[in-house]
């Protein structure tokens, strides 16, 4: 049953292609439908165009600093980001990079167990109304705008953290990590649940009929069988967390420093760009350095996505074998 | 509970009394009272949709996976009511093994497939490496698969041919030392030669296990079973020695079915 469902989905996917849209042909003659085909194809290719256009634009703004003018060693190794210093502006990215990585790492440490746990629960341990309700709620969670998450971190989490830990400020690494975790959980849950759902039911029955408990089915059968899909879910969560801007800007306190603990305020790559671009002089070194940071972000997310992609391909090949 | 019914026969390995089963409001089993004897092969035949798979899946309680199943009546296996609250599903399924219609080896190595069940039932490290190897070898030899796969035990089981997969599915029950084997059309995915070899295997296994096999293939039921139960629309119509069912059926419906004028 599971198999046939997947085949059907595949067939629907195929029907989306330009040259096999029969409903189009009913209204259009052969010449028009050829035009329609070309239009649809162009829409498809435009995605590639946009990616390159964005890359080109960012690169163009960054280029004067990137290829001369900037101190690469300082950029990579200095924790000092003092772009508006009168005496000597410094453009060290280390603190920002550590900020991004630490808040993302913390977010994943919270979101992965929570997200995968929820995915397992929804896919394996609940049925009917509960399942439908949970799925809808998770989708709603994914639809909350990031500035609203920012509010929540500011108004709810921050006072809570101050109360519980006695920290001087509630906007810090912990707060940012928690908010990012909440924001990436929905994507981890929904992709993870899809991955678990794609495991044929016959595997579950095989394991159960050999006396495995439902929990054993999860970790001895489903996790190995769905590991690529689950890894892709995690990587998509990572991508979400790295790229997030507004909520982290509001949640992390925006202090350029290498955090020494969970309660230190931090600053991320994304938040820096968002907060500072407006105050820079167009074409000035500070302006251009923000674009260099943009390139760094672009590179990071590119690799995260690339890995996710390779992993997802691995799933498909695995299924064919 | 059921005062004027004969008590579950002590000699039977599986017996059901007044078993009814509903999927939602659809009744798939009606008042099934059946005794399956140990040490023989019992075939369960009947037209498509009559409830054979459903009945089989009651015996290891795997039916309960579906949320909408309601069961009434009694099933005892070796004298124990399997719906008693103190019955452990794990233990029940260790005693009552199941082979599915489509071979369903797990997507792990051949070796690990054979040991999958036993790993659920023992603590880590309870068996030494050598004991595990021996278990795998003996299980695979018992189903006549050892020679074909002994050089690739670490390969994924899903890469085997369907016949090999089905044999593996039988082999992986053996380390658990089950007493009953439920087989739901185990040959339906196989070619003629595969069917012959599986039937041969059944003949060897019958000495040790109570075997209940669902089949659509009348010739197979005749060849491979000692007793035969005929089902129709959720009821057991007739249950007798296979020869009697085929040559000398008591009920009109049975006769029509076994002579091929039905379903
Ligand atoms: N999960 C389910 N939910 C609802 N109805 C079901 C379910 N499984 C089976 N049924 C219905 O119960 C009846 C008996 O099904 P069952 O699979 O036991 O028949 P069968 O005798 O094994 O048939 P076949 O020979 O085709 O395998 C059928 O009418 C079927 O539609
Ligand atoms: Mg069936």
Coordinates of C-alpha atoms and ligand atoms in Angstrom, one line a residue:
Chain A
X1 CA 0.0 0.0 0.0
X2 CA 2.8 2.3 1.0
X3 CA 4.6 1.5 -2.3
X4 CA 1.6 2.3 -4.5
X5 CA 1.1 5.6 -2.7
X6 CA 4.7 6.6 -3.5
X7 CA 4.3 5.5 -7.1
X8 CA 1.2 7.6 -7.4
X9 CA 3.0 10.6 -5.9
X10 CA 5.8 10.1 -8.5
X11 CA 3.3 10.1 -11.3
X12 CA 1.8 13.4 -10.1
X13 CA 5.3 14.8 -10.0
X14 CA 5.8 13.8 -13.6
X15 CA 2.6 15.4 -14.8
X16 CA 3.9 18.8 -13.6
X17 CA 6.4 18.9 -16.5
X18 CA 5.8 21.3 -19.3
X19 CA 5.4 18.9 -22.2
X20 CA 3.0 16.6 -20.4
X21 CA 0.3 19.0 -19.3
X22 CA -2.8 17.7 -21.1
X23 CA -5.1 20.3 -19.6
X24 CA -3.1 22.9 -21.4
X25 CA -3.3 21.2 -24.7
X26 CA -7.1 21.2 -24.5
X27 CA -7.1 25.0 -24.6
X28 CA -4.1 25.6 -26.7
X29 CA -3.2 24.7 -30.3
X30 CA 0.1 23.0 -31.0
X31 CA 1.9 26.3 -31.6
X32 CA 0.6 27.9 -28.4
X33 CA 1.4 24.9 -26.3
X34 CA 4.9 25.1 -27.6
X35 CA 5.1 28.7 -26.5
X36 CA 3.6 27.7 -23.2
X37 CA 6.3 25.0 -22.9
X38 CA 9.0 27.6 -23.5
X39 CA 7.5 30.0 -20.9
X40 CA 7.3 27.3 -18.3
X41 CA 10.9 26.3 -19.0
X42 CA 12.0 29.9 -18.7
X43 CA 10.3 30.1 -15.3
X44 CA 12.3 27.1 -14.3
X45 CA 15.6 28.4 -15.6
X46 CA 15.0 31.8 -14.0
X47 CA 15.8 30.2 -10.6
X48 CA 19.3 29.6 -11.8
X49 CA 19.5 33.2 -13.1
X50 CA 18.4 34.6 -9.8
X51 CA 21.0 32.7 -7.9
X52 CA 23.7 33.9 -10.1
X53 CA 22.4 37.5 -10.2
X54 CA 22.4 37.6 -6.4
X55 CA 25.8 36.1 -6.2
X56 CA 27.1 38.6 -8.8
X57 CA 25.5 41.5 -7.0
X58 CA 26.9 40.6 -3.6
X59 CA 30.3 39.9 -5.2
X60 CA 30.3 43.2 -7.0
X61 CA 29.6 45.2 -3.8
X62 CA 32.2 43.2 -1.9
X63 CA 34.9 43.1 -4.6
X64 CA 36.8 46.3 -3.8
X65 CA 37.4 45.2 -0.3
X66 CA 37.7 41.5 -1.0
X67 CA 40.5 41.9 -3.6
X68 CA 42.6 44.5 -1.9
X69 CA 41.9 46.9 0.8
X70 CA 41.1 44.3 3.4
X71 CA 43.4 42.6 5.8
X72 CA 42.5 38.9 5.3
X73 CA 44.4 37.7 8.4
X74 CA 42.6 40.2 10.6
X75 CA 39.3 39.4 9.0
X76 CA 39.6 35.7 9.8
X77 CA 41.5 35.8 13.1
X78 CA 40.4 38.9 14.9
X79 CA 37.5 39.0 17.2
X80 CA 37.3 42.8 16.9
X81 CA 34.6 44.1 14.8
X82 CA 34.8 47.9 15.1
X83 CA 33.7 49.2 11.8
X84 CA 32.9 52.7 13.0
X85 CA 36.0 53.4 15.0
X86 CA 37.3 56.9 14.4
X87 CA 40.9 55.9 15.0
X88 CA 41.2 52.7 13.2
X89 CA 38.2 50.7 12.0
X90 CA 38.7 46.9 12.5
X91 CA 36.9 44.2 10.6
X92 CA 37.5 41.0 12.4
X93 CA 34.8 38.4 11.7
X94 CA 35.8 35.8 14.3
X95 CA 33.4 36.9 17.0
X96 CA 30.5 37.1 14.6
X97 CA 31.4 33.7 13.2
X98 CA 31.7 32.1 16.6
X99 CA 28.4 33.9 17.5
X100 CA 26.6 32.4 14.5
X101 CA 28.1 28.9 15.0
X102 CA 27.5 28.8 18.7
X103 CA 23.9 30.0 18.5
X104 CA 23.2 27.6 15.7
X105 CA 24.9 24.8 17.6
X106 CA 22.9 25.5 20.7
X107 CA 19.7 25.7 18.7
X108 CA 20.4 22.3 17.1
X109 CA 21.3 20.7 20.4
X110 CA 17.8 21.7 21.5
X111 CA 15.9 21.3 18.3
X112 CA 17.2 18.0 17.0
X113 CA 16.1 15.9 19.9
X114 CA 12.8 17.8 20.2
X115 CA 12.1 17.8 16.4
X116 CA 13.0 14.2 15.8
X117 CA 11.2 13.1 18.9
X118 CA 8.1 14.9 17.7
X119 CA 8.5 13.4 14.2
X120 CA 8.7 10.0 15.7
X121 CA 5.7 10.6 17.9
X122 CA 3.6 12.0 15.1
X123 CA 4.5 9.4 12.6
X124 CA 4.6 6.3 14.8
X125 CA 2.7 6.8 18.0
X126 CA -0.4 8.7 17.3
X127 CA -3.3 8.4 14.9
X128 CA -6.4 10.1 13.7
X129 CA -7.4 13.4 15.2
X130 CA -4.4 13.9 17.4
X131 CA -2.1 13.3 14.5
X132 CA -3.9 15.7 12.2
X133 CA -4.1 18.4 14.9
X134 CA -0.4 18.1 15.6
X135 CA 0.5 18.4 12.0
X136 CA -1.6 21.5 11.5
X137 CA -0.2 23.1 14.7
X138 CA 3.4 22.4 13.5
X139 CA 2.6 24.0 10.2
X140 CA 1.2 27.0 12.0
X141 CA 4.4 27.2 14.0
X142 CA 6.4 27.3 10.8
X143 CA 4.3 30.1 9.5
X144 CA 5.0 32.5 12.5
X145 CA 7.0 35.5 11.1
X146 CA 10.4 35.7 12.6
X147 CA 9.8 39.2 14.0
X148 CA 7.1 37.7 16.2
X149 CA 9.6 35.1 17.4
X150 CA 11.8 38.2 18.2
X151 CA 9.0 39.6 20.3
X152 CA 8.6 36.4 22.1
X153 CA 12.2 36.2 22.9
X154 CA 12.3 39.8 24.1
X155 CA 9.1 39.8 26.1
X156 CA 8.8 36.2 27.4
X157 CA 12.1 34.4 27.2
X158 CA 14.4 37.2 28.3
X159 CA 12.6 38.0 31.6
X160 CA 12.3 34.2 32.2
X161 CA 16.0 33.8 31.7
X162 CA 16.8 36.7 34.1
X163 CA 14.4 35.2 36.7
X164 CA 15.8 31.7 36.5
X165 CA 19.5 32.3 36.1
X166 CA 20.0 35.7 37.7
X167 CA 21.8 36.8 34.5
X168 CA 22.1 40.6 34.1
X169 CA 20.4 40.6 30.7
X170 CA 18.0 38.1 29.3
X171 CA 19.0 38.6 25.7
X172 CA 22.0 36.4 25.1
X173 CA 23.2 33.2 23.5
X174 CA 20.8 31.0 25.5
X175 CA 17.8 33.1 24.4
X176 CA 18.9 33.2 20.8
X177 CA 19.5 29.4 20.8
X178 CA 16.1 28.8 22.3
X179 CA 14.3 30.9 19.8
X180 CA 16.2 29.5 16.9
X181 CA 15.5 26.0 18.2
X182 CA 11.7 26.8 18.3
X183 CA 12.0 28.2 14.7
X184 CA 13.8 25.2 13.3
X185 CA 11.7 22.5 15.0
X186 CA 8.8 22.7 12.6
X187 CA 11.0 22.1 9.5
X188 CA 12.8 19.2 11.3
X189 CA 9.5 17.7 12.3
X190 CA 7.8 17.9 8.9
X191 CA 10.8 16.7 6.9
X192 CA 11.6 14.1 9.5
X193 CA 8.0 12.9 9.6
X194 CA 8.0 12.5 5.8
X195 CA 11.2 10.5 6.0
X196 CA 9.7 8.1 8.6
X197 CA 6.5 7.9 6.6
X198 CA 8.4 6.8 3.6
X199 CA 9.7 3.7 5.4
X200 CA 7.5 0.8 4.1
X201 CA 5.0 -0.5 6.6
X202 CA 6.2 -4.0 5.9
X203 CA 9.4 -3.2 7.8
X204 CA 7.5 -2.3 10.8
X205 CA 5.3 -5.4 10.6
X206 CA 8.4 -7.6 10.1
X207 CA 10.1 -6.2 13.2
X208 CA 6.9 -6.2 15.3
X209 CA 6.2 -9.8 14.3
X210 CA 9.6 -10.8 15.5
X211 CA 8.8 -9.5 18.9
X212 CA 10.3 -6.1 18.8
X213 CA 8.6 -3.4 20.8
X214 CA 7.4 -0.3 19.1
X215 CA 10.3 1.6 20.6
X216 CA 12.7 -0.9 19.2
X217 CA 11.1 -0.6 15.8
X218 CA 11.9 3.1 16.0
X219 CA 15.5 2.8 16.7
X220 CA 16.4 -0.5 15.2
X221 CA 14.4 -0.2 12.0
X222 CA 13.1 3.3 11.3
X223 CA 16.2 5.3 12.2
X224 CA 18.6 3.2 10.1
X225 CA 16.1 3.0 7.2
X226 CA 15.3 6.7 7.3
X227 CA 18.7 8.0 8.3
X228 CA 19.3 10.0 5.2
X229 CA 15.9 11.7 5.4
X230 CA 16.4 12.5 9.0
X231 CA 19.8 13.9 8.3
X232 CA 18.4 16.0 5.6
X233 CA 15.8 17.3 8.1
X234 CA 18.5 18.2 10.5
X235 CA 20.5 20.0 7.8
X236 CA 17.5 21.9 6.7
X237 CA 17.0 23.0 10.3
X238 CA 20.7 24.1 10.4
X239 CA 20.1 26.1 7.3
X240 CA 17.1 27.7 8.8
X241 CA 19.0 28.6 11.9
X242 CA 22.1 30.0 10.2
X243 CA 20.1 32.2 7.9
X244 CA 17.7 33.6 10.5
X245 CA 18.2 37.3 11.1
X246 CA 15.4 39.3 12.8
X247 CA 14.7 37.0 15.7
X248 CA 18.4 36.5 16.5
X249 CA 19.0 40.2 16.3
X250 CA 16.3 40.7 18.9
X251 CA 17.2 37.7 21.0
X252 CA 21.0 37.7 21.3
X253 CA 21.8 41.1 22.7
X254 CA 23.9 42.1 19.7
X255 CA 27.2 42.4 21.5
X256 CA 30.4 41.7 19.5
X257 CA 32.3 39.2 21.7
X258 CA 33.3 35.6 21.8
X259 CA 30.8 34.1 24.3
X260 CA 32.3 32.4 27.3
X261 CA 29.0 31.0 28.5
X262 CA 25.4 30.5 27.7
X263 CA 24.4 33.8 29.3
X264 CA 26.8 36.0 27.3
X265 CA 25.2 38.3 24.7
X266 CA 26.5 37.5 21.3
X267 CA 26.3 38.9 17.7
X268 CA 25.8 36.9 14.5
X269 CA 26.8 37.4 10.9
X270 CA 23.2 38.0 9.8
X271 CA 22.3 40.3 12.6
X272 CA 25.4 42.4 11.9
X273 CA 24.4 43.0 8.3
X274 CA 20.8 43.7 9.2
X275 CA 21.7 46.1 12.0
X276 CA 24.5 48.0 10.3
X277 CA 23.8 48.3 6.6
X278 CA 21.5 51.2 7.2
X279 CA 24.1 53.3 8.9
X280 CA 26.9 52.8 6.5
X281 CA 28.1 55.1 3.8
X282 CA 27.2 53.8 0.4
X283 CA 30.3 52.3 -1.2
X284 CA 32.5 52.9 1.9
X285 CA 34.7 50.2 3.5
X286 CA 32.2 49.4 6.2
X287 CA 29.4 49.0 3.6
X288 CA 31.6 46.7 1.5
X289 CA 32.7 44.6 4.5
X290 CA 29.1 43.8 5.2
X291 CA 28.9 42.4 1.7
X292 CA 32.0 40.3 2.4
X293 CA 30.1 38.9 5.4
X294 CA 27.2 38.3 3.1
X295 CA 29.5 36.2 0.9
X296 CA 30.7 34.2 3.9
X297 CA 27.1 33.5 4.8
X298 CA 26.4 32.6 1.2
X299 CA 29.3 30.1 1.2
X300 CA 28.2 28.5 4.5
X301 CA 24.6 28.1 3.5
X302 CA 25.7 26.8 0.1
X303 CA 27.7 24.0 1.6
X304 CA 25.0 23.1 4.1
X305 CA 22.5 22.9 1.3
X306 CA 24.9 21.0 -0.9
X307 CA 25.4 18.4 1.8
X308 CA 21.7 18.2 2.4
X309 CA 21.2 17.7 -1.3
X310 CA 23.8 14.9 -1.6
X311 CA 22.2 13.3 1.4
X312 CA 18.8 13.4 -0.2
X313 CA 20.2 12.0 -3.4
X314 CA 21.6 9.2 -1.3
X315 CA 18.0 8.4 -0.2
X316 CA 16.8 8.1 -3.7
X317 CA 19.6 5.9 -4.8
X318 CA 19.2 3.8 -1.7
X319 CA 15.6 3.2 -2.5
X320 CA 16.4 2.2 -6.0
X321 CA 18.9 -0.4 -4.9
Chain B
X1 CA -18.2 -16.5 29.4
X2 CA -19.3 -19.1 26.9
X3 CA -21.2 -21.6 29.0
X4 CA -22.5 -24.0 26.4
X5 CA -19.4 -24.0 24.1
X6 CA -17.0 -26.9 24.3
X7 CA -13.9 -25.8 26.2
X8 CA -10.8 -25.0 24.2
X9 CA -9.4 -28.3 23.3
X10 CA -6.3 -29.0 25.3
X11 CA -4.7 -30.9 22.4
X12 CA -4.9 -28.0 20.0
X13 CA -2.1 -25.5 19.8
X14 CA -4.3 -22.7 18.6
X15 CA -8.0 -22.6 19.4
X16 CA -10.5 -19.8 19.0
X17 CA -13.9 -19.6 20.4
X18 CA -16.6 -17.3 19.0
X19 CA -14.1 -15.0 17.6
X20 CA -15.5 -11.8 16.0
X21 CA -13.6 -9.0 14.6
X22 CA -14.6 -5.6 13.2
X23 CA -12.6 -3.1 11.2
X24 CA -14.7 0.0 12.2
X25 CA -18.2 -1.2 11.6
X26 CA -17.2 -3.8 9.0
X27 CA -17.3 -7.3 10.5
X28 CA -14.4 -9.3 9.0
X29 CA -14.6 -12.4 11.2
X30 CA -17.9 -13.9 12.4
X31 CA -18.1 -16.4 15.2
X32 CA -14.9 -18.3 14.3
X33 CA -14.3 -21.4 16.5
X34 CA -11.4 -23.3 15.3
X35 CA -8.8 -25.8 16.6
X36 CA -5.5 -26.0 15.0
X37 CA -3.6 -29.1 15.9
X38 CA 0.1 -29.2 16.7
X39 CA 2.7 -30.9 14.5
X40 CA 0.7 -30.7 11.2
X41 CA 0.3 -28.2 8.4
X42 CA -3.2 -26.6 8.3
X43 CA -4.2 -24.8 5.2
X44 CA -6.6 -21.9 5.3
X45 CA -8.4 -21.4 2.0
X46 CA -11.2 -19.2 0.8
X47 CA -12.0 -16.6 -1.8
X48 CA -10.4 -13.2 -1.7
X49 CA -11.5 -10.9 1.1
X50 CA -13.0 -13.7 3.2
X51 CA -10.8 -12.9 6.2
X52 CA -7.9 -15.3 6.0
X53 CA -5.3 -12.7 6.6
X54 CA -7.3 -11.1 9.3
X55 CA -7.7 -14.4 11.2
X56 CA -4.0 -15.1 10.8
X57 CA -3.1 -11.7 12.1
X58 CA -5.2 -12.2 15.2
X59 CA -2.9 -15.1 16.4
X60 CA 0.1 -12.8 17.0
X61 CA -2.1 -9.8 17.7
X62 CA -0.5 -7.8 15.0
X63 CA -3.9 -6.7 14.0
X64 CA -3.9 -4.3 16.9
X65 CA -1.7 -2.0 15.0
X66 CA -4.7 -0.6 13.3
X67 CA -6.6 1.7 15.6
X68 CA -10.0 0.7 14.4
X69 CA -10.0 -3.0 15.2
X70 CA -12.4 -4.5 17.8
X71 CA -12.2 -8.1 18.8
X72 CA -14.5 -10.3 20.9
X73 CA -14.3 -13.9 21.8
X74 CA -11.4 -16.0 22.9
X75 CA -8.1 -17.2 21.4
X76 CA -5.9 -19.6 23.3
X77 CA -2.5 -20.7 22.2
X78 CA -1.0 -23.7 24.0
X79 CA -3.7 -23.2 26.7
X80 CA -3.0 -19.6 27.3
X81 CA -5.6 -16.9 26.4
X82 CA -3.6 -14.5 24.4
X83 CA -5.9 -11.6 25.4
X84 CA -5.1 -12.0 29.1
X85 CA -3.6 -8.9 30.5
X86 CA -0.5 -10.6 31.7
X87 CA 0.4 -11.8 28.1
X88 CA 3.5 -10.0 26.8
X89 CA 3.2 -9.2 23.1
X90 CA 6.9 -9.8 22.7
X91 CA 6.7 -13.2 24.3
X92 CA 3.6 -14.1 22.2
X93 CA 5.3 -13.1 19.0
X94 CA 8.4 -15.1 19.9
X95 CA 6.2 -18.2 20.2
X96 CA 4.1 -17.4 17.2
X97 CA 6.2 -16.5 14.2
X98 CA 4.8 -15.0 11.0
X99 CA 5.8 -15.0 7.4
X100 CA 4.2 -12.4 5.2
X101 CA 2.7 -12.5 1.7
X102 CA 5.4 -10.2 0.3
X103 CA 8.8 -11.2 1.5
X104 CA 9.8 -8.4 3.9
X105 CA 13.4 -8.8 5.0
X106 CA 14.6 -5.7 6.9
X107 CA 17.0 -3.4 5.0
X108 CA 20.0 -4.6 7.0
X109 CA 22.4 -7.4 6.4
X110 CA 21.4 -11.0 6.0
X111 CA 23.2 -11.9 9.1
X112 CA 21.5 -9.2 11.1
X113 CA 18.1 -10.2 9.7
X114 CA 18.5 -13.7 11.1
X115 CA 19.5 -12.3 14.5
X116 CA 17.0 -9.4 14.6
X117 CA 14.4 -11.3 16.7
X118 CA 16.9 -12.8 19.1
X119 CA 18.4 -9.4 19.8
X120 CA 15.0 -8.2 20.9
X121 CA 14.7 -11.0 23.3
X122 CA 18.1 -11.2 24.9
X123 CA 20.4 -8.8 26.7
X124 CA 23.4 -7.4 24.9
X125 CA 26.3 -9.8 25.0
X126 CA 24.2 -12.7 26.1
X127 CA 25.5 -14.7 23.2
X128 CA 29.1 -14.8 22.2
X129 CA 30.2 -14.0 18.6
X130 CA 30.7 -17.7 17.9
X131 CA 27.2 -18.6 19.3
X132 CA 25.7 -16.0 17.1
X133 CA 27.5 -17.2 14.0
X134 CA 26.4 -20.7 14.8
X135 CA 22.8 -19.6 15.2
X136 CA 22.8 -17.8 11.8
X137 CA 24.4 -20.8 10.1
X138 CA 22.0 -23.3 11.5
X139 CA 18.9 -21.1 10.7
X140 CA 20.1 -20.6 7.1
X141 CA 20.9 -24.2 6.7
X142 CA 17.5 -25.2 7.9
X143 CA 15.9 -23.2 5.1
X144 CA 18.5 -24.4 2.5
X145 CA 19.9 -20.9 2.0
X146 CA 23.3 -21.3 3.6
X147 CA 25.2 -22.4 0.6
X148 CA 23.8 -19.6 -1.5
X149 CA 24.5 -16.7 0.9
X150 CA 27.4 -17.9 3.1
X151 CA 29.9 -15.6 1.3
X152 CA 27.8 -12.5 1.6
X153 CA 26.2 -12.6 5.0
X154 CA 27.1 -8.9 5.5
X155 CA 25.3 -7.8 2.3
X156 CA 21.9 -6.2 2.4
X157 CA 19.1 -8.7 2.6
X158 CA 17.0 -6.7 0.3
X159 CA 19.3 -7.5 -2.6
X160 CA 18.4 -11.2 -2.6
X161 CA 16.0 -12.7 -5.0
X162 CA 12.4 -12.9 -3.8
X163 CA 12.6 -16.6 -3.1
X164 CA 15.8 -16.1 -1.1
X165 CA 14.2 -13.3 0.7
X166 CA 11.2 -15.4 1.6
X167 CA 13.4 -18.2 2.8
X168 CA 15.3 -15.6 4.9
X169 CA 12.0 -14.5 6.4
X170 CA 11.4 -18.1 7.5
X171 CA 15.0 -18.5 8.7
X172 CA 14.9 -15.4 10.9
X173 CA 12.0 -17.0 12.9
X174 CA 14.1 -20.1 13.8
X175 CA 16.5 -18.7 16.3
X176 CA 13.5 -17.6 18.4
X177 CA 12.4 -21.3 18.6
X178 CA 8.8 -20.5 17.8
X179 CA 6.2 -23.2 18.2
X180 CA 3.7 -21.9 15.7
X181 CA 4.4 -20.5 12.2
X182 CA 1.8 -18.4 10.5
X183 CA 2.3 -18.1 6.8
X184 CA 0.2 -15.7 4.7
X185 CA 0.4 -16.9 1.1
X186 CA 4.2 -17.3 1.4
X187 CA 4.5 -18.4 -2.2
X188 CA 2.5 -15.8 -4.0
X189 CA 5.5 -13.8 -5.1
X190 CA 7.4 -16.8 -6.3
X191 CA 7.8 -18.7 -9.5
X192 CA 6.9 -22.4 -9.9
X193 CA 10.3 -23.7 -8.8
X194 CA 10.4 -21.4 -5.9
X195 CA 7.0 -22.6 -4.8
X196 CA 8.2 -26.2 -5.0
X197 CA 11.3 -25.5 -2.9
X198 CA 9.3 -23.7 -0.3
X199 CA 6.8 -26.5 -0.1
X200 CA 9.6 -28.9 0.4
X201 CA 10.8 -26.7 3.2
X202 CA 7.4 -26.9 4.8
X203 CA 7.5 -30.6 4.8
X204 CA 10.7 -30.5 6.7
X205 CA 9.5 -27.8 9.1
X206 CA 6.2 -29.5 9.9
X207 CA 7.8 -32.0 12.2
X208 CA 8.8 -29.3 14.6
X209 CA 6.2 -26.6 14.3
X210 CA 2.5 -26.0 14.1
X211 CA 2.1 -24.5 10.7
X212 CA -0.9 -22.5 9.5
X213 CA -0.6 -21.5 5.9
X214 CA -3.0 -19.3 3.9
X215 CA -3.1 -20.1 0.3
X216 CA -5.1 -19.3 -2.9
X217 CA -3.6 -22.2 -4.6
X218 CA -5.8 -25.3 -4.3
X219 CA -3.2 -27.6 -5.6
X220 CA -0.8 -26.3 -3.0
X221 CA -3.3 -26.8 -0.2
X222 CA -3.8 -30.3 -1.3
X223 CA -0.2 -31.2 -1.7
X224 CA 1.2 -29.4 1.4
X225 CA -1.4 -29.6 4.1
X226 CA -2.8 -32.3 6.4
X227 CA -5.9 -30.4 7.4
X228 CA -7.7 -27.7 5.6
X229 CA -10.1 -25.0 6.8
X230 CA -12.4 -23.3 4.3
X231 CA -13.5 -19.7 5.0
X232 CA -16.3 -17.7 3.5
X233 CA -17.3 -14.2 4.3
X234 CA -15.6 -14.2 7.7
X235 CA -16.9 -17.7 8.8
X236 CA -15.2 -21.0 8.9
X237 CA -17.5 -23.2 6.7
X238 CA -15.6 -26.4 7.0
X239 CA -12.5 -27.7 8.7
X240 CA -11.4 -31.3 8.3
X241 CA -8.6 -33.5 6.9
X242 CA -7.4 -32.1 3.7
X243 CA -8.4 -35.1 1.7
X244 CA -12.0 -35.0 3.1
X245 CA -12.3 -31.3 2.3
X246 CA -11.3 -31.9 -1.3
X247 CA -12.8 -35.2 -2.1
X248 CA -15.7 -35.4 0.2
X249 CA -16.8 -31.9 1.4
X250 CA -19.7 -31.7 3.8
X251 CA -20.9 -28.3 2.6
X252 CA -22.1 -27.2 -0.7
X253 CA -20.0 -24.0 -0.7
X254 CA -16.9 -25.9 0.0
X255 CA -17.5 -28.2 -2.9
X256 CA -18.1 -25.3 -5.2
X257 CA -14.9 -23.6 -4.0
X258 CA -12.6 -26.5 -4.2
X259 CA -13.8 -27.5 -7.6
X260 CA -13.1 -24.1 -8.8
X261 CA -16.6 -22.9 -9.4
X262 CA -16.3 -20.1 -6.9
X263 CA -14.2 -17.1 -6.1
Ligands
LIG1 N1 -7.1 -2.6 7.8 C1 -8.3 -2.9 7.3 N2 -9.3 -1.9 7.5 C2 -10.5 -2.1 7.0 N3 -10.9 -3.3 6.4 C3 -10.0 -4.2 6.2 C4 -8.7 -4.1 6.7 N4 -8.0 -5.2 6.3 C5 -8.9 -6.0 5.7 N5 -10.1 -5.5 5.6 C6 -11.3 -6.0 5.0 O1 -11.6 -7.2 5.7 C7 -11.9 -8.2 4.8 C8 -11.0 -9.4 5.0 O2 -9.8 -9.1 4.6 P1 -8.5 -10.1 4.6 O3 -7.4 -9.3 4.2 O4 -8.5 -10.8 5.9 O5 -9.0 -11.1 3.4 P2 -8.2 -12.3 2.8 O6 -9.0 -13.5 2.9 O7 -6.8 -12.4 3.4 O8 -8.1 -11.9 1.3 P3 -7.0 -12.1 0.2 O9 -7.1 -13.5 -0.2 O10 -7.3 -11.2 -0.9 O11 -5.7 -11.9 0.9 C9 -11.9 -7.7 3.4 O12 -13.2 -7.3 3.1 C10 -11.1 -6.4 3.6 O13 -11.5 -5.4 2.7
LIG2 MG1 -4.8 -12.0 2.5

